[in-house]
Each structure stands twice: as structure tokens, then as C-alpha cells.
Amino acid sequence: MKQLLLTALFFLSLNSFAQTDCEYATNVKDSVGTYKITKEYLISEKIFAGTSSYIFYTLSLTDGLPTLNVQLIQKSKGFIKANCFDKNSRLYLQLNNGKVITLVHTNLEYCGSMIRDENGFDNRVIVGNFMFMKGTMEDLKSSPLSLMRIKYLSDTEDYIVKKQLVSELNGKTYQPETYFINNLKCVEN
């Protein structure tokens, strides 16, 4: 009986240490090239006084070039300040080991779009695509995140990256701190 219990425990522990498979929203390979994009992953959620904001990451691989796509969604019945991405925008990621990784925004200027929903809330959606600098992906795979700073056209915002986040939006549990450790393998060549 003891051996059966130990065998079962062994297989359960192997399963818990196994790497998770990559989940793609799109995975296309044809004569034109390859394109992969991971499913959206919640990195930050702030809900306070009738205003909410969410930051989602996706990783994409387009013909061998990996990028980080950042989507910010703000919802409020009050005024929502417009933040814009431009060629000088940066995403700074501080790791638990003290290193700071810089991702550079593509040259496209984008200020998002405003959508009013049926409940009278204004929703602003802004999307930015950031390129990894040479050598930074190895650092991101080796240490968890602790802080994220987004430099917009005319403003800078800091976000503390949580170890675990239980979303009020969908009730799911996320681990933003280890996002790159768990997902960068999905866009490697």
C-alpha cells in the first residue's frame, strides 16, 4: 500500500513540475511567413471609485521577430486622460534580481480610441507593440518581475507587478510576476 501511495505521489509531483504548453490566439505558418500570438494575459488590474484599468500582455512572433503587445483598457464615467505611444515610448521592466530591462516601442504613434458603452461608461483602449533589445529575453526568463514603468508620449506611470492576481473582471487567478519566465518560450525560434 505504501508503494502505491508513493508511486501516485511521484506521478503527481512530476505533473506539477511539467512545463505548461503554449496557448495561442493565432498560430499561422504559410508561404508568406509565420505569425504566432499568445492569448491575452492580465498583468495589472486597478479598480477604485468607479474607475477601472487593466493591462494585458500578449507575445507575438512575426517571421522570427518577437514582440510584446501591451493593451491598456480604462473604464470610467468621469474624464479619462489620453495617453499616447510614440517612437520614444518605452516599457521598463525591473526584475527581482535588480536588473532593469528596456523594451522599445515601434515607430507608430497611437493614442487609442474612446468607446462609450450602453451603461454610460467611457472606455479607452490603447495598444502598443514593444521590441525586445538584444540579450534581454534571457534576463526575462531567469528572474521574476517586480515593477513595470510605461513611458508614454507625455507621461510616465509605474505599476507594481504582483506575484498573484485574482481578477475582479473574470475571477481567474494570474501570476504576472512570472509571465516572461512561463511564456517567452512560446515565441522563441
mmCIF file with all atom_site columns, C-alpha atoms in Angstrom:
data_model
loop_
_atom_site.group_PDB
_atom_site.id
_atom_site.type_symbol
_atom_site.label_atom_id
_atom_site.label_alt_id
_atom_site.label_comp_id
_atom_site.label_asym_id
_atom_site.label_entity_id
_atom_site.label_seq_id
_atom_site.pdbx_PDB_ins_code
_atom_site.Cartn_x
_atom_site.Cartn_y
_atom_site.Cartn_z
_atom_site.occupancy
_atom_site.B_iso_or_equiv
_atom_site.pdbx_formal_charge
_atom_site.auth_seq_id
_atom_site.auth_comp_id
_atom_site.auth_asym_id
_atom_site.auth_atom_id
_atom_site.pdbx_PDB_model_num
ATOM 1   C CA . MET A 1 1   ? 0.000   0.000  0.000   1.00 0.00 ? 1   MET A CA 1
ATOM 2   C CA . LYS A 1 2   ? 2.887   2.317  0.838   1.00 0.00 ? 2   LYS A CA 1
ATOM 3   C CA . GLN A 1 3   ? 4.464   1.726  -2.573  1.00 0.00 ? 3   GLN A CA 1
ATOM 4   C CA . LEU A 1 4   ? 1.201   2.508  -4.337  1.00 0.00 ? 4   LEU A CA 1
ATOM 5   C CA . LEU A 1 5   ? 0.864   5.755  -2.409  1.00 0.00 ? 5   LEU A CA 1
ATOM 6   C CA . LEU A 1 6   ? 4.493   6.729  -3.122  1.00 0.00 ? 6   LEU A CA 1
ATOM 7   C CA . THR A 1 7   ? 4.083   5.919  -6.820  1.00 0.00 ? 7   THR A CA 1
ATOM 8   C CA . ALA A 1 8   ? 0.948   8.040  -7.047  1.00 0.00 ? 8   ALA A CA 1
ATOM 9   C CA . LEU A 1 9   ? 2.681   10.896 -5.214  1.00 0.00 ? 9   LEU A CA 1
ATOM 10  C CA . PHE A 1 10  ? 5.666   10.633 -7.581  1.00 0.00 ? 10  PHE A CA 1
ATOM 11  C CA . PHE A 1 11  ? 3.496   10.921 -10.711 1.00 0.00 ? 11  PHE A CA 1
ATOM 12  C CA . LEU A 1 12  ? 1.520   13.825 -9.241  1.00 0.00 ? 12  LEU A CA 1
ATOM 13  C CA . SER A 1 13  ? 4.737   15.695 -8.447  1.00 0.00 ? 13  SER A CA 1
ATOM 14  C CA . LEU A 1 14  ? 6.058   15.093 -11.990 1.00 0.00 ? 14  LEU A CA 1
ATOM 15  C CA . ASN A 1 15  ? 2.856   16.526 -13.391 1.00 0.00 ? 15  ASN A CA 1
ATOM 16  C CA . SER A 1 16  ? 3.077   19.643 -11.214 1.00 0.00 ? 16  SER A CA 1
ATOM 17  C CA . PHE A 1 17  ? 6.660   20.352 -12.344 1.00 0.00 ? 17  PHE A CA 1
ATOM 18  C CA . ALA A 1 18  ? 5.930   19.858 -16.034 1.00 0.00 ? 18  ALA A CA 1
ATOM 19  C CA . GLN A 1 19  ? 6.087   22.978 -18.166 1.00 0.00 ? 19  GLN A CA 1
ATOM 20  C CA . THR A 1 20  ? 2.799   24.376 -19.335 1.00 0.00 ? 20  THR A CA 1
ATOM 21  C CA . ASP A 1 21  ? 2.002   24.274 -23.017 1.00 0.00 ? 21  ASP A CA 1
ATOM 22  C CA . CYS A 1 22  ? 1.775   27.472 -25.023 1.00 0.00 ? 22  CYS A CA 1
ATOM 23  C CA . GLU A 1 23  ? -1.720  28.752 -25.722 1.00 0.00 ? 23  GLU A CA 1
ATOM 24  C CA . TYR A 1 24  ? -2.006  30.739 -28.935 1.00 0.00 ? 24  TYR A CA 1
ATOM 25  C CA . ALA A 1 25  ? -4.789  33.024 -30.095 1.00 0.00 ? 25  ALA A CA 1
ATOM 26  C CA . THR A 1 26  ? -3.306  32.761 -33.615 1.00 0.00 ? 26  THR A CA 1
ATOM 27  C CA . ASN A 1 27  ? -0.694  30.361 -34.997 1.00 0.00 ? 27  ASN A CA 1
ATOM 28  C CA . VAL A 1 28  ? -0.247  30.576 -38.788 1.00 0.00 ? 28  VAL A CA 1
ATOM 29  C CA . LYS A 1 29  ? 2.573   29.266 -40.961 1.00 0.00 ? 29  LYS A CA 1
ATOM 30  C CA . ASP A 1 30  ? 2.185   29.560 -44.728 1.00 0.00 ? 30  ASP A CA 1
ATOM 31  C CA . SER A 1 31  ? 4.115   30.538 -47.845 1.00 0.00 ? 31  SER A CA 1
ATOM 32  C CA . VAL A 1 32  ? 4.110   34.211 -46.814 1.00 0.00 ? 32  VAL A CA 1
ATOM 33  C CA . GLY A 1 33  ? 5.687   33.573 -43.390 1.00 0.00 ? 33  GLY A CA 1
ATOM 34  C CA . THR A 1 34  ? 4.884   32.707 -39.802 1.00 0.00 ? 34  THR A CA 1
ATOM 35  C CA . TYR A 1 35  ? 2.752   34.513 -37.243 1.00 0.00 ? 35  TYR A CA 1
ATOM 36  C CA . LYS A 1 36  ? 2.075   33.447 -33.668 1.00 0.00 ? 36  LYS A CA 1
ATOM 37  C CA . ILE A 1 37  ? 0.392   35.394 -30.903 1.00 0.00 ? 37  ILE A CA 1
ATOM 38  C CA . THR A 1 38  ? -0.279  34.131 -27.403 1.00 0.00 ? 38  THR A CA 1
ATOM 39  C CA . LYS A 1 39  ? -3.592  34.571 -25.620 1.00 0.00 ? 39  LYS A CA 1
ATOM 40  C CA . GLU A 1 40  ? -4.109  37.751 -23.594 1.00 0.00 ? 40  GLU A CA 1
ATOM 41  C CA . TYR A 1 41  ? -2.769  37.634 -20.039 1.00 0.00 ? 41  TYR A CA 1
ATOM 42  C CA . LEU A 1 42  ? -3.781  40.081 -17.287 1.00 0.00 ? 42  LEU A CA 1
ATOM 43  C CA . ILE A 1 43  ? -0.754  41.826 -15.767 1.00 0.00 ? 43  ILE A CA 1
ATOM 44  C CA . SER A 1 44  ? -2.381  44.646 -13.807 1.00 0.00 ? 44  SER A CA 1
ATOM 45  C CA . GLU A 1 45  ? -5.867  45.473 -12.588 1.00 0.00 ? 45  GLU A CA 1
ATOM 46  C CA . LYS A 1 46  ? -6.891  48.614 -10.682 1.00 0.00 ? 46  LYS A CA 1
ATOM 47  C CA . ILE A 1 47  ? -10.469 49.220 -9.580  1.00 0.00 ? 47  ILE A CA 1
ATOM 48  C CA . PHE A 1 48  ? -11.182 52.271 -7.440  1.00 0.00 ? 48  PHE A CA 1
ATOM 49  C CA . ALA A 1 49  ? -14.070 54.718 -7.048  1.00 0.00 ? 49  ALA A CA 1
ATOM 50  C CA . GLY A 1 50  ? -15.949 53.717 -10.195 1.00 0.00 ? 50  GLY A CA 1
ATOM 51  C CA . THR A 1 51  ? -12.843 53.755 -12.373 1.00 0.00 ? 51  THR A CA 1
ATOM 52  C CA . SER A 1 52  ? -11.072 50.638 -13.545 1.00 0.00 ? 52  SER A CA 1
ATOM 53  C CA . SER A 1 53  ? -7.965  49.960 -15.606 1.00 0.00 ? 53  SER A CA 1
ATOM 54  C CA . TYR A 1 54  ? -6.488  46.742 -16.949 1.00 0.00 ? 54  TYR A CA 1
ATOM 55  C CA . ILE A 1 55  ? -3.197  45.902 -18.631 1.00 0.00 ? 55  ILE A CA 1
ATOM 56  C CA . PHE A 1 56  ? -2.945  42.788 -20.782 1.00 0.00 ? 56  PHE A CA 1
ATOM 57  C CA . TYR A 1 57  ? 0.163   41.290 -22.386 1.00 0.00 ? 57  TYR A CA 1
ATOM 58  C CA . THR A 1 58  ? 0.450   39.095 -25.448 1.00 0.00 ? 58  THR A CA 1
ATOM 59  C CA . LEU A 1 59  ? 3.628   37.870 -27.075 1.00 0.00 ? 59  LEU A CA 1
ATOM 60  C CA . SER A 1 60  ? 3.864   37.633 -30.833 1.00 0.00 ? 60  SER A CA 1
ATOM 61  C CA . LEU A 1 61  ? 6.341   36.190 -33.292 1.00 0.00 ? 61  LEU A CA 1
ATOM 62  C CA . THR A 1 62  ? 6.231   37.568 -36.821 1.00 0.00 ? 62  THR A CA 1
ATOM 63  C CA . ASP A 1 63  ? 8.686   35.968 -39.239 1.00 0.00 ? 63  ASP A CA 1
ATOM 64  C CA . GLY A 1 64  ? 11.194  35.389 -36.438 1.00 0.00 ? 64  GLY A CA 1
ATOM 65  C CA . LEU A 1 65  ? 10.803  38.790 -34.710 1.00 0.00 ? 65  LEU A CA 1
ATOM 66  C CA . PRO A 1 66  ? 9.375   38.510 -31.156 1.00 0.00 ? 66  PRO A CA 1
ATOM 67  C CA . THR A 1 67  ? 7.440   41.477 -29.755 1.00 0.00 ? 67  THR A CA 1
ATOM 68  C CA . LEU A 1 68  ? 5.461   42.244 -26.616 1.00 0.00 ? 68  LEU A CA 1
ATOM 69  C CA . ASN A 1 69  ? 1.999   43.659 -27.240 1.00 0.00 ? 69  ASN A CA 1
ATOM 70  C CA . VAL A 1 70  ? 0.569   45.746 -24.411 1.00 0.00 ? 70  VAL A CA 1
ATOM 71  C CA . GLN A 1 71  ? -3.132  46.573 -24.251 1.00 0.00 ? 71  GLN A CA 1
ATOM 72  C CA . LEU A 1 72  ? -4.407  49.112 -21.726 1.00 0.00 ? 72  LEU A CA 1
ATOM 73  C CA . ILE A 1 73  ? -8.125  49.386 -21.069 1.00 0.00 ? 73  ILE A CA 1
ATOM 74  C CA . GLN A 1 74  ? -9.569  52.166 -18.905 1.00 0.00 ? 74  GLN A CA 1
ATOM 75  C CA . LYS A 1 75  ? -13.214 52.437 -17.917 1.00 0.00 ? 75  LYS A CA 1
ATOM 76  C CA . SER A 1 76  ? -14.884 55.356 -16.124 1.00 0.00 ? 76  SER A CA 1
ATOM 77  C CA . LYS A 1 77  ? -17.923 57.617 -16.076 1.00 0.00 ? 77  LYS A CA 1
ATOM 78  C CA . GLY A 1 78  ? -15.555 60.517 -15.473 1.00 0.00 ? 78  GLY A CA 1
ATOM 79  C CA . PHE A 1 79  ? -12.777 62.016 -17.556 1.00 0.00 ? 79  PHE A CA 1
ATOM 80  C CA . ILE A 1 80  ? -10.161 59.582 -18.884 1.00 0.00 ? 80  ILE A CA 1
ATOM 81  C CA . LYS A 1 81  ? -6.811  61.132 -19.696 1.00 0.00 ? 81  LYS A CA 1
ATOM 82  C CA . ALA A 1 82  ? -5.446  60.131 -23.099 1.00 0.00 ? 82  ALA A CA 1
ATOM 83  C CA . ASN A 1 83  ? -2.007  58.560 -23.059 1.00 0.00 ? 83  ASN A CA 1
ATOM 84  C CA . CYS A 1 84  ? -0.243  58.090 -26.362 1.00 0.00 ? 84  CYS A CA 1
ATOM 85  C CA . PHE A 1 85  ? 2.543   55.830 -27.565 1.00 0.00 ? 85  PHE A CA 1
ATOM 86  C CA . ASP A 1 86  ? 5.127   57.179 -29.995 1.00 0.00 ? 86  ASP A CA 1
ATOM 87  C CA . LYS A 1 87  ? 8.633   56.308 -31.213 1.00 0.00 ? 87  LYS A CA 1
ATOM 88  C CA . ASN A 1 88  ? 10.133  57.499 -27.883 1.00 0.00 ? 88  ASN A CA 1
ATOM 89  C CA . SER A 1 89  ? 7.830   55.380 -25.695 1.00 0.00 ? 89  SER A CA 1
ATOM 90  C CA . ARG A 1 90  ? 9.482   52.717 -23.573 1.00 0.00 ? 90  ARG A CA 1
ATOM 91  C CA . LEU A 1 91  ? 8.458   49.855 -21.333 1.00 0.00 ? 91  LEU A CA 1
ATOM 92  C CA . TYR A 1 92  ? 10.832  49.362 -18.405 1.00 0.00 ? 92  TYR A CA 1
ATOM 93  C CA . LEU A 1 93  ? 10.679  46.085 -16.504 1.00 0.00 ? 93  LEU A CA 1
ATOM 94  C CA . GLN A 1 94  ? 12.517  45.809 -13.190 1.00 0.00 ? 94  GLN A CA 1
ATOM 95  C CA . LEU A 1 95  ? 13.374  42.249 -12.241 1.00 0.00 ? 95  LEU A CA 1
ATOM 96  C CA . ASN A 1 96  ? 13.641  40.823 -8.730  1.00 0.00 ? 96  ASN A CA 1
ATOM 97  C CA . ASN A 1 97  ? 17.392  40.424 -9.280  1.00 0.00 ? 97  ASN A CA 1
ATOM 98  C CA . GLY A 1 98  ? 17.716  44.228 -9.676  1.00 0.00 ? 98  GLY A CA 1
ATOM 99  C CA . LYS A 1 99  ? 18.189  44.391 -13.453 1.00 0.00 ? 99  LYS A CA 1
ATOM 100 C CA . VAL A 1 100 ? 16.083  46.807 -15.495 1.00 0.00 ? 100 VAL A CA 1
ATOM 101 C CA . ILE A 1 101 ? 15.049  45.665 -18.968 1.00 0.00 ? 101 ILE A CA 1
ATOM 102 C CA . THR A 1 102 ? 14.052  48.241 -21.602 1.00 0.00 ? 102 THR A CA 1
ATOM 103 C CA . LEU A 1 103 ? 11.646  47.453 -24.431 1.00 0.00 ? 103 LEU A CA 1
ATOM 104 C CA . VAL A 1 104 ? 11.374  49.951 -27.284 1.00 0.00 ? 104 VAL A CA 1
ATOM 105 C CA . HIS A 1 105 ? 8.070   50.936 -28.872 1.00 0.00 ? 105 HIS A CA 1
ATOM 106 C CA . THR A 1 106 ? 7.655   50.625 -32.625 1.00 0.00 ? 106 THR A CA 1
ATOM 107 C CA . ASN A 1 107 ? 7.573   53.900 -34.506 1.00 0.00 ? 107 ASN A CA 1
ATOM 108 C CA . LEU A 1 108 ? 3.787   54.012 -34.823 1.00 0.00 ? 108 LEU A CA 1
ATOM 109 C CA . GLU A 1 109 ? 2.091   56.822 -32.894 1.00 0.00 ? 109 GLU A CA 1
ATOM 110 C CA . TYR A 1 110 ? -1.147  55.707 -31.287 1.00 0.00 ? 110 TYR A CA 1
ATOM 111 C CA . CYS A 1 111 ? -3.414  57.434 -28.766 1.00 0.00 ? 111 CYS A CA 1
ATOM 112 C CA . GLY A 1 112 ? -6.097  54.798 -28.508 1.00 0.00 ? 112 GLY A CA 1
ATOM 113 C CA . SER A 1 113 ? -9.784  55.031 -29.080 1.00 0.00 ? 113 SER A CA 1
ATOM 114 C CA . MET A 1 114 ? -12.710 56.028 -26.878 1.00 0.00 ? 114 MET A CA 1
ATOM 115 C CA . ILE A 1 115 ? -15.853 53.905 -26.824 1.00 0.00 ? 115 ILE A CA 1
ATOM 116 C CA . ARG A 1 116 ? -18.983 54.685 -24.808 1.00 0.00 ? 116 ARG A CA 1
ATOM 117 C CA . ASP A 1 117 ? -20.903 51.626 -23.635 1.00 0.00 ? 117 ASP A CA 1
ATOM 118 C CA . GLU A 1 118 ? -24.639 51.207 -23.032 1.00 0.00 ? 118 GLU A CA 1
ATOM 119 C CA . ASN A 1 119 ? -24.209 51.921 -19.273 1.00 0.00 ? 119 ASN A CA 1
ATOM 120 C CA . GLY A 1 120 ? -22.722 55.387 -19.854 1.00 0.00 ? 120 GLY A CA 1
ATOM 121 C CA . PHE A 1 121 ? -19.107 54.394 -19.180 1.00 0.00 ? 121 PHE A CA 1
ATOM 122 C CA . ASP A 1 122 ? -16.313 55.729 -21.355 1.00 0.00 ? 122 ASP A CA 1
ATOM 123 C CA . ASN A 1 123 ? -13.809 53.050 -22.323 1.00 0.00 ? 123 ASN A CA 1
ATOM 124 C CA . ARG A 1 124 ? -10.367 53.973 -23.648 1.00 0.00 ? 124 ARG A CA 1
ATOM 125 C CA . VAL A 1 125 ? -8.310  51.272 -25.347 1.00 0.00 ? 125 VAL A CA 1
ATOM 126 C CA . ILE A 1 126 ? -4.665  51.804 -26.249 1.00 0.00 ? 126 ILE A CA 1
ATOM 127 C CA . VAL A 1 127 ? -2.360  49.197 -27.760 1.00 0.00 ? 127 VAL A CA 1
ATOM 128 C CA . GLY A 1 128 ? 1.407   49.335 -28.021 1.00 0.00 ? 128 GLY A CA 1
ATOM 129 C CA . ASN A 1 129 ? 3.922   46.963 -29.601 1.00 0.00 ? 129 ASN A CA 1
ATOM 130 C CA . PHE A 1 130 ? 7.336   46.776 -27.959 1.00 0.00 ? 130 PHE A CA 1
ATOM 131 C CA . MET A 1 131 ? 10.506  45.176 -29.292 1.00 0.00 ? 131 MET A CA 1
ATOM 132 C CA . PHE A 1 132 ? 12.977  43.270 -27.144 1.00 0.00 ? 132 PHE A CA 1
ATOM 133 C CA . MET A 1 133 ? 16.550  44.553 -27.089 1.00 0.00 ? 133 MET A CA 1
ATOM 134 C CA . LYS A 1 134 ? 19.311  42.046 -27.830 1.00 0.00 ? 134 LYS A CA 1
ATOM 135 C CA . GLY A 1 135 ? 20.024  39.791 -24.834 1.00 0.00 ? 135 GLY A CA 1
ATOM 136 C CA . THR A 1 136 ? 17.035  40.895 -22.750 1.00 0.00 ? 136 THR A CA 1
ATOM 137 C CA . MET A 1 137 ? 14.932  37.790 -23.304 1.00 0.00 ? 137 MET A CA 1
ATOM 138 C CA . GLU A 1 138 ? 17.444  35.635 -21.403 1.00 0.00 ? 138 GLU A CA 1
ATOM 139 C CA . ASP A 1 139 ? 17.268  38.007 -18.420 1.00 0.00 ? 139 ASP A CA 1
ATOM 140 C CA . LEU A 1 140 ? 13.453  37.983 -18.507 1.00 0.00 ? 140 LEU A CA 1
ATOM 141 C CA . LYS A 1 141 ? 13.411  34.170 -18.481 1.00 0.00 ? 141 LYS A CA 1
ATOM 142 C CA . SER A 1 142 ? 15.683  33.998 -15.425 1.00 0.00 ? 142 SER A CA 1
ATOM 143 C CA . SER A 1 143 ? 14.077  36.347 -12.885 1.00 0.00 ? 143 SER A CA 1
ATOM 144 C CA . PRO A 1 144 ? 10.518  37.365 -11.910 1.00 0.00 ? 144 PRO A CA 1
ATOM 145 C CA . LEU A 1 145 ? 9.239   40.912 -12.459 1.00 0.00 ? 145 LEU A CA 1
ATOM 146 C CA . SER A 1 146 ? 8.803   43.363 -9.605  1.00 0.00 ? 146 SER A CA 1
ATOM 147 C CA . LEU A 1 147 ? 7.950   46.679 -11.279 1.00 0.00 ? 147 LEU A CA 1
ATOM 148 C CA . MET A 1 148 ? 6.748   47.929 -14.663 1.00 0.00 ? 148 MET A CA 1
ATOM 149 C CA . ARG A 1 149 ? 7.135   51.513 -15.881 1.00 0.00 ? 149 ARG A CA 1
ATOM 150 C CA . ILE A 1 150 ? 5.413   52.730 -19.038 1.00 0.00 ? 150 ILE A CA 1
ATOM 151 C CA . LYS A 1 151 ? 6.757   55.894 -20.647 1.00 0.00 ? 151 LYS A CA 1
ATOM 152 C CA . TYR A 1 152 ? 4.103   57.468 -22.838 1.00 0.00 ? 152 TYR A CA 1
ATOM 153 C CA . LEU A 1 153 ? 4.441   60.460 -25.145 1.00 0.00 ? 153 LEU A CA 1
ATOM 154 C CA . SER A 1 154 ? 3.840   62.951 -22.326 1.00 0.00 ? 154 SER A CA 1
ATOM 155 C CA . ASP A 1 155 ? 3.583   60.920 -19.099 1.00 0.00 ? 155 ASP A CA 1
ATOM 156 C CA . THR A 1 156 ? 5.125   58.031 -17.166 1.00 0.00 ? 156 THR A CA 1
ATOM 157 C CA . GLU A 1 157 ? 3.269   55.516 -14.972 1.00 0.00 ? 157 GLU A CA 1
ATOM 158 C CA . ASP A 1 158 ? 4.601   52.879 -12.587 1.00 0.00 ? 158 ASP A CA 1
ATOM 159 C CA . TYR A 1 159 ? 2.909   49.582 -11.744 1.00 0.00 ? 159 TYR A CA 1
ATOM 160 C CA . ILE A 1 160 ? 3.853   47.119 -9.024  1.00 0.00 ? 160 ILE A CA 1
ATOM 161 C CA . VAL A 1 161 ? 3.816   43.618 -10.507 1.00 0.00 ? 161 VAL A CA 1
ATOM 162 C CA . LYS A 1 162 ? 2.070   41.185 -8.183  1.00 0.00 ? 162 LYS A CA 1
ATOM 163 C CA . LYS A 1 163 ? 3.097   37.611 -7.533  1.00 0.00 ? 163 LYS A CA 1
ATOM 164 C CA . GLN A 1 164 ? -0.542  36.532 -7.800  1.00 0.00 ? 164 GLN A CA 1
ATOM 165 C CA . LEU A 1 165 ? -3.586  38.446 -9.011  1.00 0.00 ? 165 LEU A CA 1
ATOM 166 C CA . VAL A 1 166 ? -7.180  37.278 -8.641  1.00 0.00 ? 166 VAL A CA 1
ATOM 167 C CA . SER A 1 167 ? -9.094  39.300 -11.210 1.00 0.00 ? 167 SER A CA 1
ATOM 168 C CA . GLU A 1 168 ? -12.351 41.003 -10.287 1.00 0.00 ? 168 GLU A CA 1
ATOM 169 C CA . LEU A 1 169 ? -13.062 41.171 -14.030 1.00 0.00 ? 169 LEU A CA 1
ATOM 170 C CA . ASN A 1 170 ? -13.252 37.423 -14.672 1.00 0.00 ? 170 ASN A CA 1
ATOM 171 C CA . GLY A 1 171 ? -12.447 35.670 -11.363 1.00 0.00 ? 171 GLY A CA 1
ATOM 172 C CA . LYS A 1 172 ? -9.341  33.976 -12.799 1.00 0.00 ? 172 LYS A CA 1
ATOM 173 C CA . THR A 1 173 ? -6.012  33.779 -10.997 1.00 0.00 ? 173 THR A CA 1
ATOM 174 C CA . TYR A 1 174 ? -2.908  35.145 -12.765 1.00 0.00 ? 174 TYR A CA 1
ATOM 175 C CA . GLN A 1 175 ? 0.801   35.134 -11.881 1.00 0.00 ? 175 GLN A CA 1
ATOM 176 C CA . PRO A 1 176 ? 2.067   38.375 -13.525 1.00 0.00 ? 176 PRO A CA 1
ATOM 177 C CA . GLU A 1 177 ? 5.455   38.203 -11.779 1.00 0.00 ? 177 GLU A CA 1
ATOM 178 C CA . THR A 1 178 ? 6.454   35.073 -13.745 1.00 0.00 ? 178 THR A CA 1
ATOM 179 C CA . TYR A 1 179 ? 4.781   35.928 -17.065 1.00 0.00 ? 179 TYR A CA 1
ATOM 180 C CA . PHE A 1 180 ? 8.000   36.024 -19.086 1.00 0.00 ? 180 PHE A CA 1
ATOM 181 C CA . ILE A 1 181 ? 9.524   33.005 -17.351 1.00 0.00 ? 181 ILE A CA 1
ATOM 182 C CA . ASN A 1 182 ? 6.470   30.946 -18.326 1.00 0.00 ? 182 ASN A CA 1
ATOM 183 C CA . ASN A 1 183 ? 5.699   32.395 -21.766 1.00 0.00 ? 183 ASN A CA 1
ATOM 184 C CA . LEU A 1 184 ? 8.798   33.590 -23.628 1.00 0.00 ? 184 LEU A CA 1
ATOM 185 C CA . LYS A 1 185 ? 9.412   30.028 -24.828 1.00 0.00 ? 185 LYS A CA 1
ATOM 186 C CA . CYS A 1 186 ? 6.240   30.410 -26.898 1.00 0.00 ? 186 CYS A CA 1
ATOM 187 C CA . VAL A 1 187 ? 7.836   32.962 -29.249 1.00 0.00 ? 187 VAL A CA 1
ATOM 188 C CA . GLU A 1 188 ? 11.385  31.669 -29.484 1.00 0.00 ? 188 GLU A CA 1
ATOM 189 C CA . ASN A 1 189 ? 12.711  30.469 -32.814 1.00 0.00 ? 189 ASN A CA 1
#
